[in-house]
Coordinates of C-alpha atoms in Angstrom, one line a residue:
M27 CA 15.6 -21.0 -3.9
T28 CA 13.3 -22.9 -6.2
D29 CA 13.8 -24.2 -9.7
S30 CA 11.2 -24.6 -12.5
S31 CA 10.2 -28.1 -11.3
T32 CA 9.0 -26.8 -8.0
A33 CA 7.8 -23.3 -9.0
Y34 CA 4.1 -22.6 -8.4
T35 CA 1.8 -23.3 -11.3
D36 CA -1.9 -23.1 -12.1
M37 CA -2.5 -19.6 -10.9
D38 CA -5.2 -19.0 -13.6
G39 CA -8.5 -18.7 -11.7
Q40 CA -9.8 -18.3 -8.2
F41 CA -8.8 -19.5 -4.8
I42 CA -11.9 -20.0 -2.7
A43 CA -12.5 -22.1 0.4
G44 CA -9.0 -23.7 -0.1
I45 CA -9.9 -24.8 -3.6
W46 CA -8.3 -23.6 -6.9
R47 CA -11.1 -23.3 -9.4
A48 CA -12.3 -21.5 -12.5
G49 CA -14.3 -18.3 -12.1
R50 CA -17.9 -18.3 -13.3
A51 CA -18.1 -15.0 -15.1
G52 CA -17.8 -16.8 -18.4
K53 CA -14.8 -14.8 -19.6
T54 CA -11.0 -14.7 -19.2
A55 CA -8.4 -11.9 -19.0
A56 CA -4.9 -12.1 -20.4
N57 CA -2.2 -11.2 -17.9
H58 CA 0.5 -9.2 -19.7
N59 CA 4.1 -8.4 -19.1
P60 CA 4.2 -4.6 -19.4
F61 CA 7.8 -4.6 -20.8
D62 CA 7.4 -6.9 -23.8
D63 CA 3.6 -7.4 -23.8
S64 CA 4.0 -11.2 -23.6
I65 CA 1.1 -13.1 -22.0
L66 CA 2.0 -14.5 -18.6
N67 CA -1.2 -16.5 -18.1
E68 CA -4.9 -16.4 -18.7
I69 CA -7.2 -15.8 -15.7
S70 CA -10.7 -17.2 -15.6
L71 CA -12.7 -14.4 -14.0
A72 CA -15.1 -14.4 -11.1
N73 CA -18.6 -13.2 -10.9
E74 CA -20.8 -12.2 -7.8
A75 CA -21.6 -15.9 -7.1
D76 CA -17.9 -16.6 -6.7
L77 CA -17.5 -13.5 -4.5
D78 CA -20.4 -14.7 -2.3
D79 CA -18.8 -18.1 -2.0
A80 CA -15.6 -16.5 -0.9
Y81 CA -17.2 -14.4 1.8
K82 CA -19.2 -17.4 3.1
A83 CA -16.1 -19.5 3.3
A84 CA -14.3 -16.8 5.1
A85 CA -17.1 -16.3 7.6
T86 CA -17.3 -20.0 8.3
A87 CA -13.6 -20.6 8.7
Q88 CA -13.1 -17.5 10.9
K89 CA -15.2 -18.8 13.8
D90 CA -12.6 -21.5 14.7
W91 CA -9.6 -19.5 13.6
G92 CA -10.5 -16.6 16.0
R93 CA -10.3 -19.1 18.9
T94 CA -7.0 -20.6 17.8
L95 CA -4.1 -20.4 20.2
H96 CA -1.8 -17.5 19.7
S97 CA 1.2 -19.8 19.3
E98 CA -0.5 -21.6 16.5
R99 CA -1.1 -18.4 14.5
S100 CA 2.5 -17.3 15.2
A101 CA 3.8 -20.6 14.0
L102 CA 2.0 -20.1 10.7
F103 CA 4.0 -17.0 10.0
M104 CA 7.2 -18.7 10.8
R105 CA 6.5 -21.1 8.1
V106 CA 5.5 -18.3 5.7
V107 CA 8.9 -16.6 6.3
S108 CA 10.7 -19.8 5.5
I109 CA 8.7 -20.1 2.2
L110 CA 9.4 -16.5 1.3
D111 CA 13.1 -17.2 1.8
A112 CA 13.1 -20.4 -0.2
R113 CA 11.1 -18.8 -3.1
K114 CA 12.8 -15.4 -3.1
D115 CA 14.0 -15.6 -6.7
E116 CA 10.6 -17.0 -7.9
I117 CA 8.7 -14.1 -6.2
I118 CA 11.1 -11.5 -7.5
G119 CA 10.8 -12.9 -11.0
W120 CA 7.0 -12.6 -10.9
L121 CA 7.2 -9.0 -9.6
V122 CA 9.5 -8.1 -12.5
R123 CA 7.4 -9.8 -15.2
E124 CA 3.9 -8.9 -14.0
A125 CA 4.4 -5.5 -12.3
G126 CA 7.2 -4.2 -14.5
S127 CA 9.4 -3.9 -11.4
T128 CA 13.1 -3.4 -11.8
L129 CA 15.2 -6.0 -10.0
L130 CA 15.9 -3.4 -7.3
K131 CA 12.3 -2.5 -6.7
A132 CA 11.2 -6.2 -6.8
T133 CA 13.9 -7.1 -4.2
I134 CA 12.8 -4.2 -2.0
E135 CA 9.2 -5.4 -2.3
W136 CA 10.1 -9.0 -1.4
G137 CA 11.9 -7.7 1.6
A138 CA 8.9 -5.7 2.7
V139 CA 6.6 -8.8 2.4
R140 CA 9.1 -10.8 4.5
A141 CA 9.3 -8.1 7.1
G142 CA 5.5 -8.0 7.3
A143 CA 5.4 -11.8 7.9
M144 CA 8.1 -11.4 10.6
E145 CA 6.1 -8.8 12.4
A146 CA 2.9 -10.9 12.2
I147 CA 4.7 -13.6 14.3
A148 CA 4.5 -11.3 17.3
L149 CA 1.0 -9.8 16.7
P150 CA -1.2 -12.5 18.2
S151 CA 0.4 -12.1 21.6
R152 CA 0.1 -8.3 21.6
V153 CA -3.7 -8.2 21.7
E154 CA -4.7 -6.8 25.1
G155 CA -7.9 -6.3 27.0
K156 CA -8.6 -4.2 30.0
I157 CA -10.1 -4.4 33.5
M158 CA -11.9 -1.1 34.0
P159 CA -13.1 0.8 37.1
I160 CA -16.9 1.1 37.5
D161 CA -19.0 3.0 40.0
V162 CA -21.4 0.3 40.8
P163 CA -21.1 -1.8 44.0
G164 CA -20.3 -5.5 43.4
K165 CA -19.7 -5.1 39.6
Q166 CA -16.7 -6.0 37.6
S167 CA -16.0 -4.4 34.2
F168 CA -13.9 -5.9 31.4
V169 CA -13.1 -4.9 27.9
Y170 CA -12.2 -7.8 25.6
R171 CA -10.4 -7.2 22.3
E172 CA -11.5 -9.7 19.7
P173 CA -11.1 -10.3 16.0
I174 CA -13.3 -8.1 13.9
G175 CA -14.4 -11.1 11.7
V176 CA -14.0 -11.0 7.9
I177 CA -11.9 -8.4 6.2
G178 CA -12.2 -7.4 2.5
V179 CA -8.9 -6.3 0.9
I180 CA -8.7 -4.4 -2.4
S181 CA -5.1 -3.9 -3.4
P182 CA -3.4 -1.8 -6.2
W183 CA -0.9 -2.8 -8.9
N184 CA 2.1 -0.7 -8.1
F185 CA 3.4 -2.6 -5.1
P186 CA 0.9 -5.4 -5.5
M187 CA 2.4 -8.1 -3.2
V188 CA 3.3 -6.0 -0.2
L189 CA 0.1 -3.8 -0.4
S190 CA -2.0 -6.9 -0.3
H191 CA 0.1 -8.7 2.3
R192 CA 0.2 -5.7 4.8
S193 CA -3.5 -6.3 5.3
I194 CA -3.5 -10.1 4.9
A195 CA -0.8 -10.9 7.4
P196 CA -2.1 -8.8 10.4
A197 CA -5.7 -9.8 9.6
L198 CA -4.9 -13.5 9.9
A199 CA -2.5 -13.0 12.8
L200 CA -5.3 -11.3 14.8
G201 CA -7.8 -14.1 14.1
N202 CA -9.7 -12.7 11.1
A203 CA -10.4 -14.2 7.7
V204 CA -9.7 -12.4 4.5
V205 CA -11.1 -12.0 1.0
V206 CA -8.8 -10.3 -1.5
K207 CA -9.6 -8.6 -4.8
P208 CA -6.2 -7.9 -6.4
A209 CA -5.8 -5.3 -9.1
E210 CA -6.6 -6.5 -12.6
D211 CA -3.1 -5.7 -13.8
T212 CA -1.4 -7.8 -11.1
P213 CA -3.7 -10.8 -10.2
V214 CA -0.8 -13.1 -9.4
T215 CA 1.6 -10.9 -7.3
G216 CA -1.4 -9.1 -5.7
G217 CA -3.2 -12.3 -4.7
L218 CA -2.8 -15.7 -6.3
L219 CA 0.9 -16.0 -5.4
L220 CA 0.2 -15.2 -1.8
A221 CA -2.5 -17.8 -1.8
K222 CA 0.0 -20.4 -2.9
I223 CA 2.4 -19.3 -0.2
Y224 CA -0.2 -19.5 2.6
E225 CA -1.5 -22.8 1.2
E226 CA 2.0 -24.3 1.4
A227 CA 2.3 -22.9 4.9
G228 CA -0.7 -24.9 6.0
L229 CA -3.3 -22.1 6.5
P230 CA -6.7 -23.7 7.1
A231 CA -9.1 -23.6 4.1
G232 CA -11.3 -20.6 3.8
L233 CA -9.3 -18.1 5.8
L234 CA -7.7 -16.6 2.7
N235 CA -9.7 -16.3 -0.5
I236 CA -8.6 -14.6 -3.7
V237 CA -11.3 -13.4 -6.1
V238 CA -10.1 -12.1 -9.4
G239 CA -12.7 -10.3 -11.4
A240 CA -13.6 -7.3 -13.5
V241 CA -14.7 -4.1 -11.8
E242 CA -18.0 -4.1 -13.6
D243 CA -18.7 -7.6 -12.4
I244 CA -17.7 -7.6 -8.7
G245 CA -16.3 -4.1 -8.0
D246 CA -19.2 -2.5 -6.0
A247 CA -20.4 -5.9 -4.8
F248 CA -17.1 -6.5 -3.0
T249 CA -17.9 -3.7 -0.6
L250 CA -21.7 -3.9 -0.5
H251 CA -21.6 -7.6 0.5
P252 CA -23.0 -7.9 4.1
T253 CA -20.2 -10.2 5.4
P254 CA -17.1 -8.1 5.6
K255 CA -16.8 -5.9 8.7
L256 CA -13.9 -3.9 7.3
I257 CA -12.8 -3.0 3.8
S258 CA -9.1 -2.3 3.5
F259 CA -8.4 -0.4 0.3
T260 CA -5.2 1.0 -1.2
G261 CA -5.6 3.1 -4.4
S262 CA -6.7 6.3 -5.8
T263 CA -8.6 9.0 -3.8
R264 CA -11.4 8.9 -6.4
V265 CA -12.1 5.2 -5.9
G266 CA -11.5 5.4 -2.2
K267 CA -14.3 7.9 -1.8
R268 CA -16.6 5.6 -3.8
I269 CA -15.7 2.7 -1.4
A270 CA -16.4 4.9 1.6
E271 CA -19.8 5.8 0.1
L272 CA -20.7 2.1 -0.5
A273 CA -19.5 1.1 3.0
A274 CA -21.9 3.7 4.5
T275 CA -24.9 3.1 2.2
G276 CA -25.0 -0.7 2.0
T277 CA -27.3 -2.9 4.1
R278 CA -24.7 -3.1 6.8
L279 CA -22.3 -0.3 7.9
K280 CA -18.6 -1.2 7.6
H281 CA -15.3 0.1 8.9
V282 CA -13.0 1.3 6.1
G283 CA -9.3 1.7 6.0
L284 CA -8.3 3.9 3.1
E285 CA -4.7 4.5 1.9
L286 CA -5.2 6.9 -1.0
G287 CA -3.3 9.2 -3.3
G288 CA -0.4 11.4 -2.4
N289 CA 1.5 14.5 -3.5
A290 CA 4.5 14.3 -1.3
P291 CA 6.6 17.4 -0.9
F292 CA 10.4 16.9 -0.8
V293 CA 11.7 20.1 0.8
V294 CA 15.3 21.1 0.5
L295 CA 16.1 23.9 3.0
D296 CA 19.0 26.4 2.5
D297 CA 21.4 24.5 4.9
A298 CA 20.8 21.0 3.4
D299 CA 23.6 18.7 2.3
L300 CA 23.1 19.3 -1.4
D301 CA 24.7 16.1 -2.7
L302 CA 22.7 14.0 -0.3
A303 CA 19.5 15.8 -1.1
V304 CA 20.0 15.4 -4.8
R305 CA 20.5 11.6 -4.6
A306 CA 17.6 11.2 -2.2
A307 CA 15.3 13.3 -4.4
A308 CA 16.2 11.3 -7.4
F309 CA 15.6 8.0 -5.7
A310 CA 12.4 9.1 -4.1
R311 CA 11.0 10.5 -7.4
F312 CA 12.1 7.8 -9.8
L313 CA 11.9 4.5 -7.8
H314 CA 9.4 2.3 -9.7
N315 CA 9.1 5.1 -12.3
G316 CA 7.3 7.3 -9.7
Q317 CA 4.4 4.9 -9.5
I318 CA 4.3 5.1 -5.7
C319 CA 1.8 6.9 -3.5
M320 CA 4.7 8.2 -1.3
S321 CA 6.8 9.2 -4.2
S322 CA 8.3 12.7 -3.9
N323 CA 5.9 14.3 -6.3
R324 CA 6.9 17.9 -5.8
I325 CA 10.6 18.9 -5.2
I326 CA 10.6 22.2 -3.3
V327 CA 14.0 23.9 -3.1
D328 CA 15.0 27.1 -1.3
A329 CA 15.8 29.9 -3.7
S330 CA 19.4 30.3 -2.4
I331 CA 20.4 26.8 -3.5
H332 CA 17.8 26.2 -6.2
D333 CA 20.1 26.5 -9.3
A334 CA 22.9 24.4 -7.8
F335 CA 20.4 21.7 -6.8
V336 CA 18.8 21.7 -10.3
D337 CA 22.1 21.4 -12.1
R338 CA 23.2 18.4 -9.9
F339 CA 19.8 16.8 -10.0
V340 CA 19.6 16.8 -13.8
A341 CA 23.2 15.6 -14.2
H342 CA 22.5 12.7 -11.8
V343 CA 19.2 11.6 -13.4
R344 CA 20.6 11.9 -16.9
T345 CA 22.7 8.8 -16.0
F346 CA 19.6 6.6 -15.4
K347 CA 19.1 3.7 -17.7
T348 CA 15.7 3.1 -19.1
G349 CA 14.8 -0.4 -20.4
D350 CA 14.4 -4.0 -19.5
P351 CA 13.4 -4.3 -15.8
S352 CA 15.2 -7.6 -15.5
D353 CA 18.5 -5.9 -16.3
P354 CA 20.2 -5.1 -12.9
S355 CA 21.4 -1.8 -14.3
T356 CA 17.9 -0.5 -15.3
V357 CA 16.5 2.3 -13.2
I358 CA 13.4 3.2 -15.2
G359 CA 11.3 0.3 -16.4
P360 CA 7.9 0.2 -18.1
L361 CA 4.8 1.9 -16.8
I362 CA 2.1 -0.7 -15.9
N363 CA -0.3 -0.2 -18.8
A364 CA -1.3 2.0 -21.7
K365 CA -3.6 4.1 -19.6
Q366 CA -0.8 5.2 -17.3
K367 CA 1.4 6.0 -20.3
A368 CA -1.3 8.1 -21.9
A369 CA -1.7 10.0 -18.6
A370 CA 2.1 10.6 -18.4
L371 CA 2.2 11.9 -22.0
R372 CA -0.7 14.3 -21.3
N373 CA 1.1 15.7 -18.3
I374 CA 4.3 16.1 -20.3
A375 CA 2.3 17.9 -23.1
A376 CA 0.7 20.1 -20.4
A377 CA 4.0 21.1 -18.9
R378 CA 5.3 22.1 -22.4
A379 CA 2.2 24.0 -23.2
A380 CA 2.4 25.9 -19.9
G381 CA 6.0 27.0 -20.7
F382 CA 7.7 25.2 -17.8
T383 CA 11.5 24.8 -18.4
E384 CA 12.1 21.3 -19.7
L385 CA 15.5 20.2 -18.3
L386 CA 15.4 16.5 -19.3
A387 CA 13.2 14.6 -21.7
G388 CA 13.0 11.7 -24.1
E389 CA 10.7 9.8 -26.4
A390 CA 8.5 7.0 -25.1
D391 CA 9.1 3.5 -26.4
G392 CA 6.3 1.1 -25.8
L393 CA 5.4 1.6 -22.1
L394 CA 8.9 2.9 -21.4
V395 CA 8.8 6.7 -20.6
P396 CA 12.3 8.1 -19.8
P397 CA 12.7 10.6 -17.0
H398 CA 11.4 14.1 -17.5
I399 CA 12.4 17.1 -15.3
Y400 CA 10.8 20.5 -15.2
S401 CA 11.7 23.7 -13.3
G402 CA 9.8 27.0 -13.0
V403 CA 6.7 25.1 -12.0
P404 CA 4.1 27.0 -9.9
N405 CA 2.9 25.1 -6.9
D406 CA -0.7 25.9 -7.7
S407 CA -0.5 24.7 -11.3
D408 CA -2.5 21.6 -12.3
F409 CA 0.8 20.0 -13.1
A410 CA 2.2 20.4 -9.6
Q411 CA -1.1 19.5 -7.9
A412 CA -1.6 16.2 -9.9
E413 CA -0.2 12.9 -8.6
Q414 CA 2.1 12.2 -11.5
F415 CA 2.6 8.4 -11.0
A416 CA 5.2 8.5 -13.8
P417 CA 8.9 9.4 -14.1
I418 CA 8.2 13.1 -14.2
A419 CA 9.8 15.5 -11.7
P420 CA 8.4 19.1 -11.1
I421 CA 10.9 21.4 -9.2
I422 CA 9.4 24.3 -7.3
K423 CA 11.4 27.3 -6.0
A424 CA 10.6 28.5 -2.5
A425 CA 11.5 32.0 -1.3
N426 CA 12.5 30.8 2.2
E427 CA 11.7 28.3 4.9
D428 CA 8.2 29.8 5.7
D429 CA 7.4 29.8 2.0
A430 CA 8.6 26.2 1.6
L431 CA 6.3 25.1 4.4
R432 CA 3.3 27.0 2.9
L433 CA 4.0 25.3 -0.5
A434 CA 4.4 21.9 1.1
N435 CA 1.0 22.1 2.7
A436 CA -0.8 23.6 -0.3
T437 CA -2.2 20.3 -1.6
E438 CA -5.4 18.3 -1.0
F439 CA -3.2 15.3 0.0
G440 CA -1.2 14.6 3.1
L441 CA 0.4 11.1 3.0
S442 CA 4.2 11.3 3.2
S443 CA 6.8 14.1 3.0
A444 CA 10.5 14.8 3.5
V445 CA 12.7 17.7 4.5
F446 CA 16.4 18.1 4.3
T447 CA 18.5 20.3 6.6
R448 CA 21.7 20.0 8.6
D449 CA 19.9 21.2 11.7
M450 CA 18.0 18.4 13.4
A451 CA 15.9 20.7 15.6
R452 CA 15.0 22.8 12.6
G453 CA 14.1 19.6 10.7
I454 CA 11.8 18.3 13.5
R455 CA 10.2 21.8 13.8
F456 CA 9.5 21.9 10.1
A457 CA 8.3 18.3 10.0
R458 CA 5.7 19.0 12.7
G459 CA 4.4 21.9 10.6
I460 CA 3.7 19.6 7.6
E461 CA 0.1 18.5 7.3
A462 CA 0.8 14.8 6.6
G463 CA 0.7 11.5 8.3
M464 CA 4.4 10.9 7.9
T465 CA 7.4 13.2 7.5
H466 CA 11.1 12.1 7.3
V467 CA 14.0 14.3 8.1
N468 CA 17.1 13.8 5.8
D469 CA 15.6 10.8 4.2
I470 CA 13.2 10.0 1.4
S471 CA 9.4 10.2 1.5
V472 CA 9.1 6.5 0.4
Q473 CA 9.2 4.8 3.8
D474 CA 7.4 1.9 5.5
S475 CA 8.1 -0.2 8.5
P476 CA 5.8 -3.0 9.7
F477 CA 6.1 -1.9 13.3
N478 CA 5.8 1.9 12.8
M479 CA 2.6 3.8 12.0
F480 CA 1.7 4.3 8.3
G481 CA -1.2 6.5 7.1
G482 CA -2.2 9.8 5.8
E483 CA -4.2 13.0 6.4
K484 CA -6.6 15.0 4.2
N485 CA -7.5 13.3 0.9
S486 CA -4.8 10.7 1.4
G487 CA -7.0 8.5 3.5
I488 CA -8.2 7.4 6.9
G489 CA -7.0 4.7 9.2
R490 CA -3.6 3.4 10.0
F491 CA -1.4 0.4 9.2
N492 CA 1.3 -1.5 11.1
G493 CA 2.1 -2.4 14.7
D494 CA -0.3 -1.4 17.4
W495 CA -2.3 0.8 14.9
I496 CA -3.3 -2.2 12.7
I497 CA -4.2 -4.1 15.9
A498 CA -6.7 -1.4 16.7
E499 CA -8.0 -1.3 13.1
M500 CA -8.5 -5.1 12.8
T501 CA -9.9 -5.9 16.2
T502 CA -13.0 -4.7 18.0
D503 CA -13.7 -4.0 21.7
H504 CA -16.4 -5.9 23.6
W505 CA -17.4 -4.5 27.0
I506 CA -18.6 -7.2 29.4
T507 CA -19.7 -6.6 33.0
V508 CA -20.3 -9.1 35.8
Q509 CA -22.6 -8.2 38.7
D510 CA -21.2 -10.3 41.6
T511 CA -23.8 -9.2 44.2
P512 CA -27.5 -8.6 43.7
R513 CA -28.3 -5.1 42.7
H514 CA -31.3 -3.0 43.7
Y515 CA -33.4 -1.7 40.9
P516 CA -35.8 1.3 41.3
F517 CA -38.7 -0.6 39.7

């Protein structure tokens, strides 16, 4: 635990080559608390020259870091875990103030960051090469797995700290260097706070660089820069497609890891435990106000239990408190910014105009939007097909199990999903029919584990996070042969 005398300060610019310095864009941005609009700090923004400095520093530092002993890299993350423990309240406080996180969500996020650091302790020793057979006399064949080099990370504002750290930690553990561009709404929790933690842990200068700048100043340049070998992006499908295009058309081709939008189905089959399904659906839909890519965006319920589910679901959600995210009893806190609020209000107006049954509603107050629930929603409506990213719950009636699976798959997205049933074999069979990267039987769609695969299908992205999957993403294979005996060549 830390007090005000030891809390981190001076997170108001850039962290490049191990130095805290002002950005050179010639402008600043106020970092606001979304609940009360107070200014948390002023950030001196970066330009392309700052970005170039960051990538150069990363490339230089990575050469030695990639040859560092595994034990040294593991020891770094042991220190990071200790710092995360000591500064738990400080970190949670920043997540509440800057990201509008409720205390529950902020605590969950801190725990996920810590779990990622714990997993990173083991990653350096899990990198394996291969000795391969080869059909040439007197030849040996080896495949070495090596760091990919410099990785660029672009992170979002909804779970800013963990969605930056889930790329930062494995990248560093595997011998890479990192340049991070956090979201403009969360520059501290998405980047600068992590820089302070790794600086305190003794990470060598240049291996982690945080560049905070406006999209118009450094957005495209971040991906187009020739140094990074991989761009790891978490955010909207629209922006992800743009990054993929830039990665393919710049002066040097790049790998991309894209974790994009979602429209997770939460399916309740006719034999489900109704009370469990109701509570799980409410948690999966309204955690962090629905501002989660894995949030259960469409609640699909078998017709035979639809009305009973709806009655219990509305009654449960009606008890949720909307208000100050620092209040432990608050379930619904503020949306991140005015743009997200405007999008939510447009979706609510569209649902009313379409004649969907409004079961729960309320008036917005500042960036606070209370829970809204709608039934009678067609799965093919724009309302159901949109990623809400707000405390709005569409409920869709399915005729039967086959219809529920058809509805679940009728979306351009395929990130996460959930199905509830008392029959495990039925649940696994249904889960395997869902076109998504992840499906959870009798649990919520919002799931992540640092040692289990994470990733989506269709327009929800390409690439995988966590465990052996992130090792494959953030390292590269190098085939080396040795000819032990002289070989005869035909000319």
